[in-house]
mmCIF file of C-alpha atoms in Angstrom:
data_model
loop_
_atom_site.group_PDB
_atom_site.id
_atom_site.type_symbol
_atom_site.label_atom_id
_atom_site.label_comp_id
_atom_site.label_asym_id
_atom_site.label_seq_id
_atom_site.Cartn_x
_atom_site.Cartn_y
_atom_site.Cartn_z
ATOM 1 C CA ALA F 1042 3.676 16.340 2.679
ATOM 2 C CA GLN F 1043 1.496 14.611 0.677
ATOM 3 C CA THR F 1044 -2.135 13.427 1.872
ATOM 4 C CA VAL F 1045 -4.452 11.054 0.375
ATOM 5 C CA THR F 1046 -8.217 11.426 1.300
ATOM 6 C CA GLN F 1047 -10.920 8.943 1.087
ATOM 7 C CA SER F 1048 -13.805 10.148 2.666
ATOM 8 C CA GLN F 1049 -16.130 7.063 2.512
ATOM 9 C CA PRO F 1050 -15.197 4.931 5.432
ATOM 10 C CA GLU F 1051 -17.879 2.295 4.257
ATOM 11 C CA MET F 1052 -20.334 1.773 1.213
ATOM 12 C CA SER F 1053 -22.437 -0.965 0.079
ATOM 13 C CA VAL F 1054 -23.780 -1.927 -3.115
ATOM 14 C CA GLN F 1055 -26.205 -4.470 -4.645
ATOM 15 C CA GLU F 1056 -24.841 -7.378 -6.695
ATOM 16 C CA ALA F 1057 -24.555 -6.166 -10.595
ATOM 17 C CA GLU F 1058 -24.958 -2.601 -9.738
ATOM 18 C CA THR F 1059 -22.386 0.005 -10.307
ATOM 19 C CA VAL F 1060 -20.785 1.982 -7.094
ATOM 20 C CA THR F 1061 -18.126 4.552 -6.940
ATOM 21 C CA LEU F 1062 -15.389 5.215 -4.537
ATOM 22 C CA SER F 1063 -14.097 8.554 -3.914
ATOM 23 C CA CYS F 1064 -10.780 10.030 -3.411
ATOM 24 C CA THR F 1065 -8.669 13.323 -3.564
ATOM 25 C CA TYR F 1066 -5.061 13.807 -2.945
ATOM 26 C CA ASP F 1067 -2.820 17.110 -2.435
ATOM 27 C CA THR F 1068 0.194 17.797 -3.968
ATOM 28 C CA SER F 1069 2.190 20.722 -5.882
ATOM 29 C CA GLU F 1070 4.069 18.167 -7.940
ATOM 30 C CA ASN F 1071 3.184 17.602 -11.376
ATOM 31 C CA ASN F 1072 4.938 14.256 -12.045
ATOM 32 C CA TYR F 1073 3.254 11.685 -10.200
ATOM 33 C CA TYR F 1074 0.978 8.047 -10.267
ATOM 34 C CA LEU F 1075 -2.043 7.145 -8.653
ATOM 35 C CA PHE F 1076 -3.220 3.990 -7.681
ATOM 36 C CA TRP F 1077 -6.205 1.923 -6.308
ATOM 37 C CA TYR F 1078 -5.241 -1.160 -4.241
ATOM 38 C CA LYS F 1079 -7.832 -3.785 -3.053
ATOM 39 C CA GLN F 1080 -7.479 -5.550 0.140
ATOM 40 C CA PRO F 1081 -9.657 -8.620 0.673
ATOM 41 C CA PRO F 1082 -10.236 -10.564 3.892
ATOM 42 C CA SER F 1083 -6.944 -12.651 2.970
ATOM 43 C CA ARG F 1084 -4.996 -9.225 3.908
ATOM 44 C CA GLN F 1085 -3.117 -9.604 0.512
ATOM 45 C CA MET F 1086 -2.866 -6.004 -1.209
ATOM 46 C CA ILE F 1087 -3.909 -6.461 -5.031
ATOM 47 C CA LEU F 1088 -3.348 -3.473 -7.587
ATOM 48 C CA VAL F 1089 -6.631 -2.967 -9.275
ATOM 49 C CA ILE F 1090 -5.681 0.256 -11.738
ATOM 50 C CA ARG F 1091 -3.207 3.227 -12.182
ATOM 51 C CA GLN F 1092 -2.986 6.262 -13.682
ATOM 52 C CA GLU F 1093 -0.081 8.369 -14.393
ATOM 53 C CA ALA F 1094 -0.678 12.164 -13.814
ATOM 54 C CA TYR F 1095 0.342 13.492 -17.030
ATOM 55 C CA LYS F 1096 -2.057 11.501 -19.076
ATOM 56 C CA GLN F 1097 -5.536 12.631 -19.660
ATOM 57 C CA GLN F 1098 -7.082 9.642 -20.621
ATOM 58 C CA ASN F 1099 -8.700 7.989 -17.832
ATOM 59 C CA ALA F 1100 -7.603 4.234 -16.777
ATOM 60 C CA THR F 1101 -9.921 1.330 -17.396
ATOM 61 C CA GLU F 1102 -9.358 -2.567 -16.602
ATOM 62 C CA ASN F 1103 -12.417 -4.553 -17.426
ATOM 63 C CA ARG F 1104 -14.938 -3.787 -14.624
ATOM 64 C CA PHE F 1105 -12.798 -1.113 -13.058
ATOM 65 C CA SER F 1106 -12.599 2.268 -14.388
ATOM 66 C CA VAL F 1107 -11.445 5.921 -12.779
ATOM 67 C CA ASN F 1108 -12.571 9.461 -13.120
ATOM 68 C CA PHE F 1109 -9.034 11.353 -13.035
ATOM 69 C CA GLN F 1110 -9.631 14.923 -12.292
ATOM 70 C CA LYS F 1111 -6.428 16.546 -12.361
ATOM 71 C CA ALA F 1112 -7.268 20.634 -11.470
ATOM 72 C CA ALA F 1113 -9.430 19.057 -8.693
ATOM 73 C CA LYS F 1114 -7.113 16.663 -7.685
ATOM 74 C CA SER F 1115 -9.989 14.025 -7.750
ATOM 75 C CA PHE F 1116 -9.316 10.109 -8.459
ATOM 76 C CA SER F 1117 -12.306 8.074 -7.757
ATOM 77 C CA LEU F 1118 -12.908 4.403 -8.948
ATOM 78 C CA LYS F 1119 -15.636 2.941 -10.438
ATOM 79 C CA ILE F 1120 -17.025 -0.535 -10.377
ATOM 80 C CA SER F 1121 -19.369 -1.712 -12.735
ATOM 81 C CA ASP F 1122 -21.272 -5.085 -12.595
ATOM 82 C CA SER F 1123 -20.513 -5.210 -8.965
ATOM 83 C CA GLN F 1124 -19.337 -8.989 -7.945
ATOM 84 C CA LEU F 1125 -19.494 -10.590 -4.366
ATOM 85 C CA GLY F 1126 -15.840 -11.153 -4.643
ATOM 86 C CA ASP F 1127 -15.456 -7.267 -4.897
ATOM 87 C CA THR F 1128 -16.165 -7.476 -1.129
ATOM 88 C CA ALA F 1129 -12.796 -5.904 0.177
ATOM 89 C CA MET F 1130 -11.006 -2.803 1.588
ATOM 90 C CA TYR F 1131 -10.135 -0.450 -1.230
ATOM 91 C CA PHE F 1132 -7.233 2.020 -0.869
ATOM 92 C CA CYS F 1133 -6.275 4.971 -3.103
ATOM 93 C CA ALA F 1134 -2.875 5.419 -2.888
ATOM 94 C CA PHE F 1135 -0.290 8.514 -4.321
ATOM 95 C CA LYS F 1136 3.696 8.321 -5.248
ATOM 96 C CA TRP F 1137 5.965 10.697 -6.913
ATOM 97 C CA ALA F 1138 7.705 9.256 -10.093
ATOM 98 C CA GLY F 1139 10.836 7.175 -9.124
ATOM 99 C CA ASN F 1140 11.416 4.754 -6.352
ATOM 100 C CA THR F 1141 9.507 6.644 -3.767
ATOM 101 C CA PRO F 1142 7.035 5.164 -1.170
ATOM 102 C CA LEU F 1143 3.537 5.277 -1.400
ATOM 103 C CA VAL F 1144 1.396 7.350 0.310
ATOM 104 C CA PHE F 1145 -2.153 5.699 1.369
ATOM 105 C CA GLY F 1146 -5.452 7.040 2.250
ATOM 106 C CA LYS F 1147 -7.428 5.321 4.961
ATOM 107 C CA GLY F 1148 -9.520 3.075 2.985
ATOM 108 C CA THR F 1149 -13.149 2.648 2.119
ATOM 109 C CA ARG F 1150 -14.706 -0.790 3.128
ATOM 110 C CA LEU F 1151 -16.987 -1.890 0.225
ATOM 111 C CA SER F 1152 -19.568 -4.734 0.811
ATOM 112 C CA VAL F 1153 -21.147 -6.323 -2.110
ATOM 113 C CA ILE F 1154 -24.785 -7.499 -1.086
ATOM 114 C CA ALA F 1155 -26.605 -10.608 -3.190
ATOM 115 C CA ASN Z 1202 9.182 -16.970 -8.580
ATOM 116 C CA ALA Z 1203 7.620 -16.459 -4.780
ATOM 117 C CA GLY Z 1204 7.680 -12.529 -5.186
ATOM 118 C CA VAL Z 1205 7.794 -11.176 -1.497
ATOM 119 C CA THR Z 1206 7.881 -13.157 1.162
ATOM 120 C CA GLN Z 1207 7.607 -12.191 5.080
ATOM 121 C CA THR Z 1208 8.034 -14.236 8.134
ATOM 122 C CA PRO Z 1209 6.665 -14.993 10.985
ATOM 123 C CA LYS Z 1210 2.661 -14.460 9.553
ATOM 124 C CA PHE Z 1211 1.643 -13.984 13.079
ATOM 125 C CA GLN Z 1212 3.597 -12.972 16.430
ATOM 126 C CA VAL Z 1213 2.408 -12.407 19.985
ATOM 127 C CA LEU Z 1214 4.720 -10.580 21.835
ATOM 128 C CA LYS Z 1215 5.073 -8.871 25.631
ATOM 129 C CA THR Z 1216 5.540 -5.445 26.363
ATOM 130 C CA GLY Z 1217 9.435 -4.993 26.409
ATOM 131 C CA GLN Z 1218 10.305 -8.280 24.178
ATOM 132 C CA SER Z 1219 12.230 -7.745 21.002
ATOM 133 C CA MET Z 1220 12.054 -8.982 17.531
ATOM 134 C CA THR Z 1221 13.098 -8.978 14.136
ATOM 135 C CA LEU Z 1222 10.476 -9.257 10.997
ATOM 136 C CA GLN Z 1223 12.111 -10.539 8.099
ATOM 137 C CA CYS Z 1224 11.312 -9.958 4.665
ATOM 138 C CA ALA Z 1225 12.908 -11.150 1.083
ATOM 139 C CA GLN Z 1226 11.904 -10.634 -2.351
ATOM 140 C CA ASP Z 1227 13.158 -12.894 -5.415
ATOM 141 C CA MET Z 1228 12.376 -9.871 -8.277
ATOM 142 C CA ASN Z 1229 15.876 -8.090 -8.203
ATOM 143 C CA HIS Z 1230 14.128 -5.364 -7.141
ATOM 144 C CA ASN Z 1231 16.276 -2.112 -5.827
ATOM 145 C CA SER Z 1232 13.710 -0.794 -3.507
ATOM 146 C CA MET Z 1233 12.235 -2.214 -0.585
ATOM 147 C CA TYR Z 1234 9.542 -0.820 2.014
ATOM 148 C CA TRP Z 1235 8.074 -1.421 5.405
ATOM 149 C CA TYR Z 1236 4.682 -0.391 6.074
ATOM 150 C CA ARG Z 1237 2.275 -0.739 8.929
ATOM 151 C CA GLN Z 1238 -1.206 -1.080 8.840
ATOM 152 C CA ASP Z 1239 -3.903 0.153 11.530
ATOM 153 C CA PRO Z 1240 -7.859 0.128 11.644
ATOM 154 C CA GLY Z 1241 -9.165 3.211 10.252
ATOM 155 C CA MET Z 1242 -5.306 4.695 9.213
ATOM 156 C CA GLY Z 1243 -4.789 3.021 5.908
ATOM 157 C CA LEU Z 1244 -0.928 2.113 5.392
ATOM 158 C CA ARG Z 1245 1.735 4.149 6.853
ATOM 159 C CA LEU Z 1246 5.602 4.091 5.765
ATOM 160 C CA ILE Z 1247 7.846 3.075 8.664
ATOM 161 C CA TYR Z 1248 11.347 2.804 6.863
ATOM 162 C CA TYR Z 1249 12.304 2.503 3.350
ATOM 163 C CA SER Z 1250 15.419 1.480 1.291
ATOM 164 C CA ALA Z 1251 15.496 2.989 -1.946
ATOM 165 C CA SER Z 1252 18.859 0.934 -2.895
ATOM 166 C CA GLU Z 1253 21.241 -1.481 -1.309
ATOM 167 C CA GLY Z 1254 23.009 0.127 1.342
ATOM 168 C CA THR Z 1255 20.472 3.034 1.997
ATOM 169 C CA THR Z 1256 17.739 3.394 4.632
ATOM 170 C CA ASP Z 1257 15.499 6.382 5.187
ATOM 171 C CA LYS Z 1258 12.726 7.183 7.667
ATOM 172 C CA GLY Z 1259 9.104 6.997 6.740
ATOM 173 C CA GLU Z 1260 6.034 8.664 8.514
ATOM 174 C CA VAL Z 1261 5.994 6.421 11.545
ATOM 175 C CA PRO Z 1262 9.816 5.425 12.454
ATOM 176 C CA ASN Z 1263 9.990 5.579 16.305
ATOM 177 C CA GLY Z 1264 10.474 2.685 17.938
ATOM 178 C CA TYR Z 1265 11.835 0.411 14.878
ATOM 179 C CA ASN Z 1266 15.045 -0.012 13.129
ATOM 180 C CA VAL Z 1267 15.895 -1.506 9.893
ATOM 181 C CA SER Z 1268 18.767 -3.166 7.765
ATOM 182 C CA ARG Z 1269 18.847 -3.780 4.348
ATOM 183 C CA LEU Z 1270 21.067 -7.034 4.449
ATOM 184 C CA ASN Z 1271 21.686 -7.571 0.788
ATOM 185 C CA LYS Z 1272 19.616 -6.558 -2.256
ATOM 186 C CA ARG Z 1273 16.990 -9.597 -1.523
ATOM 187 C CA GLU Z 1274 16.317 -8.806 2.147
ATOM 188 C CA PHE Z 1275 14.917 -6.013 4.595
ATOM 189 C CA SER Z 1276 14.405 -6.540 8.019
ATOM 190 C CA LEU Z 1277 12.512 -4.711 10.495
ATOM 191 C CA ARG Z 1278 13.509 -5.013 14.144
ATOM 192 C CA LEU Z 1279 11.294 -4.005 17.271
ATOM 193 C CA GLU Z 1280 13.830 -3.795 19.791
ATOM 194 C CA SER Z 1281 11.607 -2.908 22.858
ATOM 195 C CA ALA Z 1282 7.990 -3.755 21.688
ATOM 196 C CA ALA Z 1283 5.036 -1.432 23.278
ATOM 197 C CA PRO Z 1284 1.375 -2.350 22.714
ATOM 198 C CA SER Z 1285 1.108 0.762 20.358
ATOM 199 C CA GLN Z 1286 3.124 -1.517 17.933
ATOM 200 C CA THR Z 1287 0.145 -3.860 17.794
ATOM 201 C CA SER Z 1288 -0.700 -3.952 13.761
ATOM 202 C CA VAL Z 1289 -0.399 -5.725 10.320
ATOM 203 C CA TYR Z 1290 3.058 -4.978 8.942
ATOM 204 C CA PHE Z 1291 3.534 -5.132 5.410
ATOM 205 C CA CYS Z 1292 6.878 -5.503 3.312
ATOM 206 C CA ALA Z 1293 7.043 -4.194 -0.526
ATOM 207 C CA SER Z 1294 9.639 -3.901 -3.010
ATOM 208 C CA SER Z 1295 9.819 -2.014 -6.414
ATOM 209 C CA ASN Z 1296 12.195 -1.620 -9.227
ATOM 210 C CA LEU Z 1297 14.045 1.343 -10.852
ATOM 211 C CA ALA Z 1298 13.310 -0.121 -14.400
ATOM 212 C CA GLY Z 1299 9.773 0.521 -15.786
ATOM 213 C CA GLU Z 1300 7.534 3.558 -15.998
ATOM 214 C CA TRP Z 1301 5.670 2.700 -13.167
ATOM 215 C CA ASN Z 1302 7.892 1.612 -10.163
ATOM 216 C CA GLU Z 1303 4.721 -0.682 -9.051
ATOM 217 C CA GLN Z 1304 5.222 -1.822 -5.819
ATOM 218 C CA PHE Z 1305 4.670 -5.413 -4.940
ATOM 219 C CA PHE Z 1306 3.327 -6.622 -1.462
ATOM 220 C CA GLY Z 1307 4.039 -9.490 0.752
ATOM 221 C CA PRO Z 1308 1.441 -11.011 2.498
ATOM 222 C CA GLY Z 1309 1.866 -9.063 6.027
ATOM 223 C CA THR Z 1310 2.772 -9.950 9.471
ATOM 224 C CA ARG Z 1311 -0.160 -9.907 11.946
ATOM 225 C CA LEU Z 1312 1.966 -8.378 15.679
ATOM 226 C CA THR Z 1313 0.252 -8.153 18.938
ATOM 227 C CA VAL Z 1314 2.209 -6.975 21.653
ATOM 228 C CA LEU Z 1315 0.732 -7.606 25.239
#
């Protein structure tokens, strides 16, 4: 079974600073996708960024970027210029290609401090 | 488009009672999923339906049944609720078309079993 590990249950960062959230996963497959989801207090699951395993270039979405290390099975999320609205739970998730379910990590609670 | 809708948003049950959580999507997606979210556990897959007429067990199916009523609707039933089923339940949907098969989530149902 696939597993996704987020080793940091909680983190905090000062407003405008940069923070990196860690994620590692375990799979023997070669064709898969990785995601970071944000869950604010509203409970809504919001897709932040995604990465295809066959692409070497790291994905970037505005202030959010990933460091994808395929050989190490690592997929960390970097948030630059942190804002108060970034305060949320962040979940790393894995899926195979096709209409397959997501496998989630246990989450990292991020607090952005003014 | 409403996206993925779930009813009810909140529910309190007594041990042994039954109830059905409803989920509907208006995006013409083929696949639908039910997850539960518990503190410190991330989201775990209960059941999913890759296409209309099919359902498969996920990681934590015990105590639940599902029905893919039609392409739009996927319900989750608790026949005899137990306190261990106190959780937040999320429904999601995705489509075969498109590279990512991105999953779209509903707003969640918070269920408390006393």
